[in-house]
Amino acid sequence: MRTFVIAANWKMYKTPHEAKRFVMEFLPLITRSLHRRIMIFPTALCLPTMLEVTKDHNLDIGAQNCHFQAEGAFTGENSPKTIADLGARAVLVGHSERRALFGETDSYLAQKVKAVQDFGMSPMLCVGESLAERDAGQTEAVIEKQLREGLSKADLQGRLIIAYEPVWAIGTGKVATPDQAEKAHKYLRSVLHELAGENVATQTSILYGGSVKPNNAAEIGSQLNIDGFLVGGASLEPKDFATIVNVSIK
Ligand code: PEP
């Protein structure tokens, strides 16, 4: 059985004080479920606070990005070794904003996926097509390339989460239809099957991201190959994120 994962990507929002306040308001709102993993990806500077305030709760904290080297002369970067040492459990790799705004390529991201695994954390590899690529009928080719190249240095039997995030749906209010999302997820699972075999393909959680809101989460999450959400905007409000978590029981 795959774990249903509901993950919050806070992007460059929330100070440590605001993050702490979120946790205090959010925790009493969520209902208990065994087969569910809740993750929050705050800014790197909020990691220590978030790890401290969630330490007695069933909530995993991850980083939004890291360098692929453990240490070195990389001014301003965050090391996966440090992130793991703090107690974080995961790192987002290849979010579309990293690809588009910071020029991160598939081969560069492959090194990050490996580094995150090497330090015992789960990479959450994000893939997704642009609107022009979808309109040109290239969705499957694009996400397949991102998946294959992003995983080219990975331990395929190791910790791994995939997030399918169509770029045109991120922060736009335009959500993929359940059908569009399910089709892409099914395809990604078939590529995983080719790459790593049946076990990995059936066990790996593939999350959908792109304008997930309290009013559309249940329908999207009911699709066979959709194993959770990566949520941006709607994860910033405790009530909205808790509603998404609470409707997400499969
Ligand atoms: C994201 O940032 O990964 C995301 C999916 O954002 P939003 O939910 O706001 O579209």
PDB file of C-alpha atoms and ligand atoms in Angstrom:
ATOM      1  CA  MET A   1       0.000   0.000   0.000  1.00  0.00           C
ATOM      2  CA  ARG A   2       1.343   3.423  -0.932  1.00  0.00           C
ATOM      3  CA  THR A   3       1.484   6.182   1.639  1.00  0.00           C
ATOM      4  CA  PHE A   4      -0.788   9.127   0.916  1.00  0.00           C
ATOM      5  CA  VAL A   5       1.375  12.233   1.320  1.00  0.00           C
ATOM      6  CA  ILE A   6       0.100  15.778   1.778  1.00  0.00           C
ATOM      7  CA  ALA A   7       2.971  18.236   1.489  1.00  0.00           C
ATOM      8  CA  ALA A   8       3.120  21.997   1.962  1.00  0.00           C
ATOM      9  CA  ASN A   9       5.537  24.059  -0.101  1.00  0.00           C
ATOM     10  CA  TRP A  10       5.802  27.386   1.664  1.00  0.00           C
ATOM     11  CA  LYS A  11       8.142  28.870  -0.935  1.00  0.00           C
ATOM     12  CA  MET A  12       9.664  32.145   0.370  1.00  0.00           C
ATOM     13  CA  TYR A  13       6.824  32.820   2.823  1.00  0.00           C
ATOM     14  CA  LYS A  14       6.709  32.845   6.640  1.00  0.00           C
ATOM     15  CA  THR A  15       9.237  33.954   9.218  1.00  0.00           C
ATOM     16  CA  PRO A  16      10.133  31.535  12.043  1.00  0.00           C
ATOM     17  CA  HIS A  17       7.532  33.237  14.283  1.00  0.00           C
ATOM     18  CA  GLU A  18       4.847  32.939  11.629  1.00  0.00           C
ATOM     19  CA  ALA A  19       5.811  29.320  11.000  1.00  0.00           C
ATOM     20  CA  LYS A  20       5.478  28.493  14.696  1.00  0.00           C
ATOM     21  CA  ARG A  21       2.070  30.177  14.854  1.00  0.00           C
ATOM     22  CA  PHE A  22       0.953  28.134  11.839  1.00  0.00           C
ATOM     23  CA  VAL A  23       1.868  24.866  13.565  1.00  0.00           C
ATOM     24  CA  MET A  24       0.014  25.823  16.755  1.00  0.00           C
ATOM     25  CA  GLU A  25      -3.137  26.599  14.764  1.00  0.00           C
ATOM     26  CA  PHE A  26      -2.814  23.692  12.327  1.00  0.00           C
ATOM     27  CA  LEU A  27      -2.189  20.752  14.669  1.00  0.00           C
ATOM     28  CA  PRO A  28      -5.533  20.853  16.539  1.00  0.00           C
ATOM     29  CA  LEU A  29      -7.393  20.965  13.202  1.00  0.00           C
ATOM     30  CA  ILE A  30      -6.167  17.681  11.750  1.00  0.00           C
ATOM     31  CA  THR A  31      -7.889  14.346  12.257  1.00  0.00           C
ATOM     32  CA  ARG A  32      -5.853  11.213  12.903  1.00  0.00           C
ATOM     33  CA  SER A  33      -5.070   8.700  10.169  1.00  0.00           C
ATOM     34  CA  LEU A  34      -2.460   5.984  10.003  1.00  0.00           C
ATOM     35  CA  HIS A  35      -1.876   5.879   6.266  1.00  0.00           C
ATOM     36  CA  ARG A  36      -1.106   9.499   5.809  1.00  0.00           C
ATOM     37  CA  ARG A  37       2.144  11.447   5.864  1.00  0.00           C
ATOM     38  CA  ILE A  38       2.024  15.203   6.338  1.00  0.00           C
ATOM     39  CA  MET A  39       5.088  17.136   5.249  1.00  0.00           C
ATOM     40  CA  ILE A  40       5.982  20.816   5.392  1.00  0.00           C
ATOM     41  CA  PHE A  41       8.740  22.418   3.353  1.00  0.00           C
ATOM     42  CA  PRO A  42       9.488  25.818   4.964  1.00  0.00           C
ATOM     43  CA  THR A  43      12.349  28.125   4.033  1.00  0.00           C
ATOM     44  CA  ALA A  44      15.777  26.888   5.119  1.00  0.00           C
ATOM     45  CA  LEU A  45      15.947  29.550   7.830  1.00  0.00           C
ATOM     46  CA  CYS A  46      12.722  28.213   9.373  1.00  0.00           C
ATOM     47  CA  LEU A  47      13.953  24.603   9.524  1.00  0.00           C
ATOM     48  CA  PRO A  48      15.314  24.658  13.115  1.00  0.00           C
ATOM     49  CA  THR A  49      12.128  26.280  14.480  1.00  0.00           C
ATOM     50  CA  MET A  50       9.873  23.933  12.538  1.00  0.00           C
ATOM     51  CA  LEU A  51      11.814  20.853  13.613  1.00  0.00           C
ATOM     52  CA  GLU A  52      11.630  21.964  17.237  1.00  0.00           C
ATOM     53  CA  VAL A  53       7.904  22.787  17.319  1.00  0.00           C
ATOM     54  CA  THR A  54       6.868  19.606  15.489  1.00  0.00           C
ATOM     55  CA  LYS A  55       9.199  17.144  17.241  1.00  0.00           C
ATOM     56  CA  ASP A  56       6.436  15.418  19.238  1.00  0.00           C
ATOM     57  CA  HIS A  57       4.046  15.255  16.310  1.00  0.00           C
ATOM     58  CA  ASN A  58       3.571  13.127  13.266  1.00  0.00           C
ATOM     59  CA  LEU A  59       4.740  15.779  10.837  1.00  0.00           C
ATOM     60  CA  ASP A  60       7.789  15.580   8.582  1.00  0.00           C
ATOM     61  CA  ILE A  61       9.799  18.676   7.832  1.00  0.00           C
ATOM     62  CA  GLY A  62      11.846  19.070   4.668  1.00  0.00           C
ATOM     63  CA  ALA A  63      13.938  21.653   2.832  1.00  0.00           C
ATOM     64  CA  GLN A  64      12.946  23.279  -0.446  1.00  0.00           C
ATOM     65  CA  ASN A  65      16.371  22.950  -2.003  1.00  0.00           C
ATOM     66  CA  CYS A  66      19.976  21.981  -1.305  1.00  0.00           C
ATOM     67  CA  HIS A  67      23.357  21.850  -2.982  1.00  0.00           C
ATOM     68  CA  PHE A  68      24.600  18.495  -4.247  1.00  0.00           C
ATOM     69  CA  GLN A  69      27.895  18.689  -2.368  1.00  0.00           C
ATOM     70  CA  ALA A  70      28.164  17.962   1.343  1.00  0.00           C
ATOM     71  CA  GLU A  71      30.435  20.965   1.883  1.00  0.00           C
ATOM     72  CA  GLY A  72      32.730  23.318   0.029  1.00  0.00           C
ATOM     73  CA  ALA A  73      33.234  26.804  -1.314  1.00  0.00           C
ATOM     74  CA  PHE A  74      29.616  27.434  -2.359  1.00  0.00           C
ATOM     75  CA  THR A  75      28.743  30.753  -0.758  1.00  0.00           C
ATOM     76  CA  GLY A  76      25.086  31.078   0.134  1.00  0.00           C
ATOM     77  CA  GLU A  77      24.146  27.458  -0.509  1.00  0.00           C
ATOM     78  CA  ASN A  78      22.674  24.924   1.928  1.00  0.00           C
ATOM     79  CA  SER A  79      24.335  21.553   2.336  1.00  0.00           C
ATOM     80  CA  PRO A  80      22.340  18.310   2.385  1.00  0.00           C
ATOM     81  CA  LYS A  81      24.619  17.183   5.210  1.00  0.00           C
ATOM     82  CA  THR A  82      23.543  20.152   7.351  1.00  0.00           C
ATOM     83  CA  ILE A  83      19.876  19.713   6.458  1.00  0.00           C
ATOM     84  CA  ALA A  84      20.025  16.045   7.472  1.00  0.00           C
ATOM     85  CA  ASP A  85      21.949  16.897  10.643  1.00  0.00           C
ATOM     86  CA  LEU A  86      19.164  19.298  11.679  1.00  0.00           C
ATOM     87  CA  GLY A  87      16.714  16.397  11.449  1.00  0.00           C
ATOM     88  CA  ALA A  88      14.902  17.156   8.193  1.00  0.00           C
ATOM     89  CA  ARG A  89      13.469  14.124   6.432  1.00  0.00           C
ATOM     90  CA  ALA A  90      13.168  15.288   2.827  1.00  0.00           C
ATOM     91  CA  VAL A  91      14.219  17.836   0.219  1.00  0.00           C
ATOM     92  CA  LEU A  92      12.269  19.149  -2.757  1.00  0.00           C
ATOM     93  CA  VAL A  93      14.291  18.738  -5.924  1.00  0.00           C
ATOM     94  CA  GLY A  94      13.531  20.390  -9.251  1.00  0.00           C
ATOM     95  CA  HIS A  95      10.490  22.470  -8.358  1.00  0.00           C
ATOM     96  CA  SER A  96       9.496  24.323 -11.529  1.00  0.00           C
ATOM     97  CA  GLU A  97      10.529  27.627  -9.936  1.00  0.00           C
ATOM     98  CA  ARG A  98      14.048  26.224  -9.431  1.00  0.00           C
ATOM     99  CA  ARG A  99      14.113  25.035 -13.037  1.00  0.00           C
ATOM    100  CA  ALA A 100      12.698  28.245 -14.553  1.00  0.00           C
ATOM    101  CA  LEU A 101      14.138  30.953 -12.285  1.00  0.00           C
ATOM    102  CA  PHE A 102      17.452  29.389 -11.272  1.00  0.00           C
ATOM    103  CA  GLY A 103      18.299  27.445 -14.422  1.00  0.00           C
ATOM    104  CA  GLU A 104      18.447  24.008 -12.798  1.00  0.00           C
ATOM    105  CA  THR A 105      18.820  21.295 -15.407  1.00  0.00           C
ATOM    106  CA  ASP A 106      17.907  17.619 -15.237  1.00  0.00           C
ATOM    107  CA  SER A 107      21.541  16.523 -14.984  1.00  0.00           C
ATOM    108  CA  TYR A 108      22.200  19.023 -12.177  1.00  0.00           C
ATOM    109  CA  LEU A 109      19.064  17.845 -10.366  1.00  0.00           C
ATOM    110  CA  ALA A 110      20.176  14.218 -10.685  1.00  0.00           C
ATOM    111  CA  GLN A 111      23.177  15.055  -8.510  1.00  0.00           C
ATOM    112  CA  LYS A 112      20.889  16.594  -5.887  1.00  0.00           C
ATOM    113  CA  VAL A 113      18.599  13.563  -5.850  1.00  0.00           C
ATOM    114  CA  LYS A 114      21.631  11.375  -5.156  1.00  0.00           C
ATOM    115  CA  ALA A 115      22.976  13.705  -2.449  1.00  0.00           C
ATOM    116  CA  VAL A 116      19.634  13.813  -0.640  1.00  0.00           C
ATOM    117  CA  GLN A 117      19.441  10.016  -0.641  1.00  0.00           C
ATOM    118  CA  ASP A 118      23.087   9.716   0.421  1.00  0.00           C
ATOM    119  CA  PHE A 119      22.223  11.671   3.571  1.00  0.00           C
ATOM    120  CA  GLY A 120      19.281   9.412   4.391  1.00  0.00           C
ATOM    121  CA  MET A 121      16.503  11.775   3.315  1.00  0.00           C
ATOM    122  CA  SER A 122      13.763  11.454   0.695  1.00  0.00           C
ATOM    123  CA  PRO A 123      14.130  13.523  -2.437  1.00  0.00           C
ATOM    124  CA  MET A 124      10.761  14.751  -3.713  1.00  0.00           C
ATOM    125  CA  LEU A 125      11.537  15.075  -7.414  1.00  0.00           C
ATOM    126  CA  CYS A 126       9.175  17.502  -9.167  1.00  0.00           C
ATOM    127  CA  VAL A 127       8.382  17.128 -12.858  1.00  0.00           C
ATOM    128  CA  GLY A 128       5.855  18.847 -15.096  1.00  0.00           C
ATOM    129  CA  GLU A 129       5.224  20.294 -18.518  1.00  0.00           C
ATOM    130  CA  SER A 130       4.588  23.898 -19.558  1.00  0.00           C
ATOM    131  CA  LEU A 131       1.367  24.925 -21.291  1.00  0.00           C
ATOM    132  CA  ALA A 132       3.158  25.211 -24.649  1.00  0.00           C
ATOM    133  CA  GLU A 133       4.509  21.679 -24.208  1.00  0.00           C
ATOM    134  CA  ARG A 134       1.035  20.350 -23.325  1.00  0.00           C
ATOM    135  CA  ASP A 135      -0.529  22.135 -26.289  1.00  0.00           C
ATOM    136  CA  ALA A 136       2.144  20.639 -28.548  1.00  0.00           C
ATOM    137  CA  GLY A 137       1.267  17.134 -27.316  1.00  0.00           C
ATOM    138  CA  GLN A 138       4.627  16.741 -25.566  1.00  0.00           C
ATOM    139  CA  THR A 139       3.459  16.187 -21.981  1.00  0.00           C
ATOM    140  CA  GLU A 140       4.521  12.548 -21.735  1.00  0.00           C
ATOM    141  CA  ALA A 141       7.856  13.088 -23.484  1.00  0.00           C
ATOM    142  CA  VAL A 142       8.707  16.025 -21.204  1.00  0.00           C
ATOM    143  CA  ILE A 143       7.839  14.373 -17.901  1.00  0.00           C
ATOM    144  CA  GLU A 144       9.483  11.116 -18.952  1.00  0.00           C
ATOM    145  CA  LYS A 145      12.748  12.922 -19.733  1.00  0.00           C
ATOM    146  CA  GLN A 146      12.633  14.819 -16.433  1.00  0.00           C
ATOM    147  CA  LEU A 147      11.965  11.608 -14.523  1.00  0.00           C
ATOM    148  CA  ARG A 148      14.594   9.461 -16.275  1.00  0.00           C
ATOM    149  CA  GLU A 149      17.328  12.100 -16.119  1.00  0.00           C
ATOM    150  CA  GLY A 150      16.432  13.257 -12.623  1.00  0.00           C
ATOM    151  CA  LEU A 151      16.726   9.678 -11.383  1.00  0.00           C
ATOM    152  CA  SER A 152      19.811   8.786 -13.418  1.00  0.00           C
ATOM    153  CA  LYS A 153      22.107   8.779 -10.362  1.00  0.00           C
ATOM    154  CA  ALA A 154      19.511   7.699  -7.795  1.00  0.00           C
ATOM    155  CA  ASP A 155      19.285   4.559  -5.755  1.00  0.00           C
ATOM    156  CA  LEU A 156      16.004   3.383  -7.248  1.00  0.00           C
ATOM    157  CA  GLN A 157      15.382   1.053  -4.319  1.00  0.00           C
ATOM    158  CA  GLY A 158      15.977   3.940  -1.890  1.00  0.00           C
ATOM    159  CA  ARG A 159      13.749   6.662  -0.489  1.00  0.00           C
ATOM    160  CA  LEU A 160      11.934   8.564  -3.217  1.00  0.00           C
ATOM    161  CA  ILE A 161       8.801  10.632  -3.753  1.00  0.00           C
ATOM    162  CA  ILE A 162       7.685  12.042  -7.101  1.00  0.00           C
ATOM    163  CA  ALA A 163       5.538  15.143  -7.587  1.00  0.00           C
ATOM    164  CA  TYR A 164       3.787  15.795 -10.895  1.00  0.00           C
ATOM    165  CA  GLU A 165       3.252  19.537 -11.147  1.00  0.00           C
ATOM    166  CA  PRO A 166       2.090  20.878 -14.508  1.00  0.00           C
ATOM    167  CA  VAL A 167       3.777  24.292 -14.693  1.00  0.00           C
ATOM    168  CA  TRP A 168       0.623  25.948 -16.053  1.00  0.00           C
ATOM    169  CA  ALA A 169      -1.291  24.923 -12.915  1.00  0.00           C
ATOM    170  CA  ILE A 170       1.188  26.199 -10.317  1.00  0.00           C
ATOM    171  CA  GLY A 171      -0.047  29.339  -8.580  1.00  0.00           C
ATOM    172  CA  THR A 172      -2.451  30.096 -11.418  1.00  0.00           C
ATOM    173  CA  GLY A 173      -5.741  28.785 -10.032  1.00  0.00           C
ATOM    174  CA  LYS A 174      -5.932  26.525 -13.118  1.00  0.00           C
ATOM    175  CA  VAL A 175      -6.040  22.988 -11.845  1.00  0.00           C
ATOM    176  CA  ALA A 176      -5.488  19.925 -14.023  1.00  0.00           C
ATOM    177  CA  THR A 177      -8.680  17.912 -14.418  1.00  0.00           C
ATOM    178  CA  PRO A 178      -8.673  14.669 -12.419  1.00  0.00           C
ATOM    179  CA  ASP A 179      -8.439  12.888 -15.769  1.00  0.00           C
ATOM    180  CA  GLN A 180      -5.425  14.889 -17.007  1.00  0.00           C
ATOM    181  CA  ALA A 181      -3.636  14.376 -13.713  1.00  0.00           C
ATOM    182  CA  GLU A 182      -4.422  10.659 -13.512  1.00  0.00           C
ATOM    183  CA  LYS A 183      -3.172  10.140 -17.078  1.00  0.00           C
ATOM    184  CA  ALA A 184       0.163  11.806 -16.293  1.00  0.00           C
ATOM    185  CA  HIS A 185       0.550   9.905 -13.012  1.00  0.00           C
ATOM    186  CA  LYS A 186      -0.203   6.587 -14.678  1.00  0.00           C
ATOM    187  CA  TYR A 187       2.389   7.358 -17.303  1.00  0.00           C
ATOM    188  CA  LEU A 188       5.026   8.305 -14.716  1.00  0.00           C
ATOM    189  CA  ARG A 189       4.315   5.048 -12.883  1.00  0.00           C
ATOM    190  CA  SER A 190       4.831   3.096 -16.095  1.00  0.00           C
ATOM    191  CA  VAL A 191       8.202   4.812 -16.600  1.00  0.00           C
ATOM    192  CA  LEU A 192       9.144   3.994 -13.000  1.00  0.00           C
ATOM    193  CA  HIS A 193       8.162   0.385 -13.717  1.00  0.00           C
ATOM    194  CA  GLU A 194      10.534   0.273 -16.696  1.00  0.00           C
ATOM    195  CA  LEU A 195      13.320   1.893 -14.701  1.00  0.00           C
ATOM    196  CA  ALA A 196      13.051   0.101 -11.386  1.00  0.00           C
ATOM    197  CA  GLY A 197      10.569  -2.759 -11.622  1.00  0.00           C
ATOM    198  CA  GLU A 198       7.115  -3.499 -10.319  1.00  0.00           C
ATOM    199  CA  ASN A 199       7.797  -3.161  -6.624  1.00  0.00           C
ATOM    200  CA  VAL A 200       9.224   0.345  -6.833  1.00  0.00           C
ATOM    201  CA  ALA A 201       6.513   1.422  -9.291  1.00  0.00           C
ATOM    202  CA  THR A 202       3.685   0.231  -7.057  1.00  0.00           C
ATOM    203  CA  GLN A 203       5.219   1.496  -3.799  1.00  0.00           C
ATOM    204  CA  THR A 204       6.350   4.992  -4.850  1.00  0.00           C
ATOM    205  CA  SER A 205       4.018   7.840  -3.931  1.00  0.00           C
ATOM    206  CA  ILE A 206       3.352  10.199  -6.851  1.00  0.00           C
ATOM    207  CA  LEU A 207       1.832  13.493  -5.685  1.00  0.00           C
ATOM    208  CA  TYR A 208      -0.111  16.005  -7.731  1.00  0.00           C
ATOM    209  CA  GLY A 209       0.685  19.709  -7.403  1.00  0.00           C
ATOM    210  CA  GLY A 210      -0.889  22.728  -9.068  1.00  0.00           C
ATOM    211  CA  SER A 211      -3.646  24.865  -7.489  1.00  0.00           C
ATOM    212  CA  VAL A 212      -4.846  22.177  -5.080  1.00  0.00           C
ATOM    213  CA  LYS A 213      -7.474  23.796  -2.840  1.00  0.00           C
ATOM    214  CA  PRO A 214      -9.886  22.619  -0.131  1.00  0.00           C
ATOM    215  CA  ASN A 215     -12.674  22.365  -2.737  1.00  0.00           C
ATOM    216  CA  ASN A 216     -10.863  20.232  -5.333  1.00  0.00           C
ATOM    217  CA  ALA A 217      -8.559  18.010  -3.259  1.00  0.00           C
ATOM    218  CA  ALA A 218     -11.018  15.167  -2.643  1.00  0.00           C
ATOM    219  CA  GLU A 219     -11.823  14.644  -6.320  1.00  0.00           C
ATOM    220  CA  ILE A 220      -8.206  14.815  -7.509  1.00  0.00           C
ATOM    221  CA  GLY A 221      -7.020  12.605  -4.664  1.00  0.00           C
ATOM    222  CA  SER A 222      -9.593   9.921  -5.437  1.00  0.00           C
ATOM    223  CA  GLN A 223      -7.794   8.976  -8.668  1.00  0.00           C
ATOM    224  CA  LEU A 224      -6.090   5.589  -8.639  1.00  0.00           C
ATOM    225  CA  ASN A 225      -2.540   6.783  -9.289  1.00  0.00           C
ATOM    226  CA  ILE A 226      -2.644  10.000  -7.283  1.00  0.00           C
ATOM    227  CA  ASP A 227      -1.034   9.450  -3.907  1.00  0.00           C
ATOM    228  CA  GLY A 228      -1.199  12.898  -2.392  1.00  0.00           C
ATOM    229  CA  PHE A 229      -0.572  16.565  -3.042  1.00  0.00           C
ATOM    230  CA  LEU A 230       2.154  19.153  -3.090  1.00  0.00           C
ATOM    231  CA  VAL A 231       0.350  22.334  -2.114  1.00  0.00           C
ATOM    232  CA  GLY A 232       1.646  25.881  -2.476  1.00  0.00           C
ATOM    233  CA  GLY A 233      -0.764  28.790  -1.903  1.00  0.00           C
ATOM    234  CA  ALA A 234      -3.415  26.849   0.023  1.00  0.00           C
ATOM    235  CA  SER A 235      -0.831  25.467   2.457  1.00  0.00           C
ATOM    236  CA  LEU A 236      -0.119  28.900   3.919  1.00  0.00           C
ATOM    237  CA  GLU A 237      -3.425  29.059   5.823  1.00  0.00           C
ATOM    238  CA  PRO A 238      -3.782  26.502   8.654  1.00  0.00           C
ATOM    239  CA  LYS A 239      -7.514  25.995   8.013  1.00  0.00           C
ATOM    240  CA  ASP A 240      -7.134  25.476   4.265  1.00  0.00           C
ATOM    241  CA  PHE A 241      -4.216  23.096   4.608  1.00  0.00           C
ATOM    242  CA  ALA A 242      -5.963  21.157   7.394  1.00  0.00           C
ATOM    243  CA  THR A 243      -9.065  20.787   5.215  1.00  0.00           C
ATOM    244  CA  ILE A 244      -6.933  19.407   2.392  1.00  0.00           C
ATOM    245  CA  VAL A 245      -5.275  16.998   4.834  1.00  0.00           C
ATOM    246  CA  ASN A 246      -8.585  15.898   6.318  1.00  0.00           C
ATOM    247  CA  VAL A 247     -10.323  15.190   3.000  1.00  0.00           C
ATOM    248  CA  SER A 248      -7.302  13.225   1.824  1.00  0.00           C
ATOM    249  CA  ILE A 249      -8.041   9.852   3.363  1.00  0.00           C
ATOM    250  CA  LYS A 250      -8.120   7.139   0.715  1.00  0.00           C
TER     251      LYS A 250
HETATM  252  C1  PEP B   1       3.768  24.540  -5.651  1.00  0.00           C
HETATM  253  O1  PEP B   1       4.351  25.572  -5.347  1.00  0.00           O
HETATM  254  O2  PEP B   1       4.382  23.480  -5.671  1.00  0.00           O
HETATM  255  C2  PEP B   1       2.340  24.613  -5.975  1.00  0.00           C
HETATM  256  C3  PEP B   1       1.735  23.543  -6.407  1.00  0.00           C
HETATM  257  O3  PEP B   1       1.714  25.836  -5.793  1.00  0.00           O
HETATM  258  P1  PEP B   1       0.116  26.126  -5.848  1.00  0.00           P
HETATM  259  O4  PEP B   1      -0.555  25.081  -4.997  1.00  0.00           O
HETATM  260  O5  PEP B   1      -0.037  27.488  -5.293  1.00  0.00           O
HETATM  261  O6  PEP B   1      -0.291  26.015  -7.272  1.00  0.00           O
END
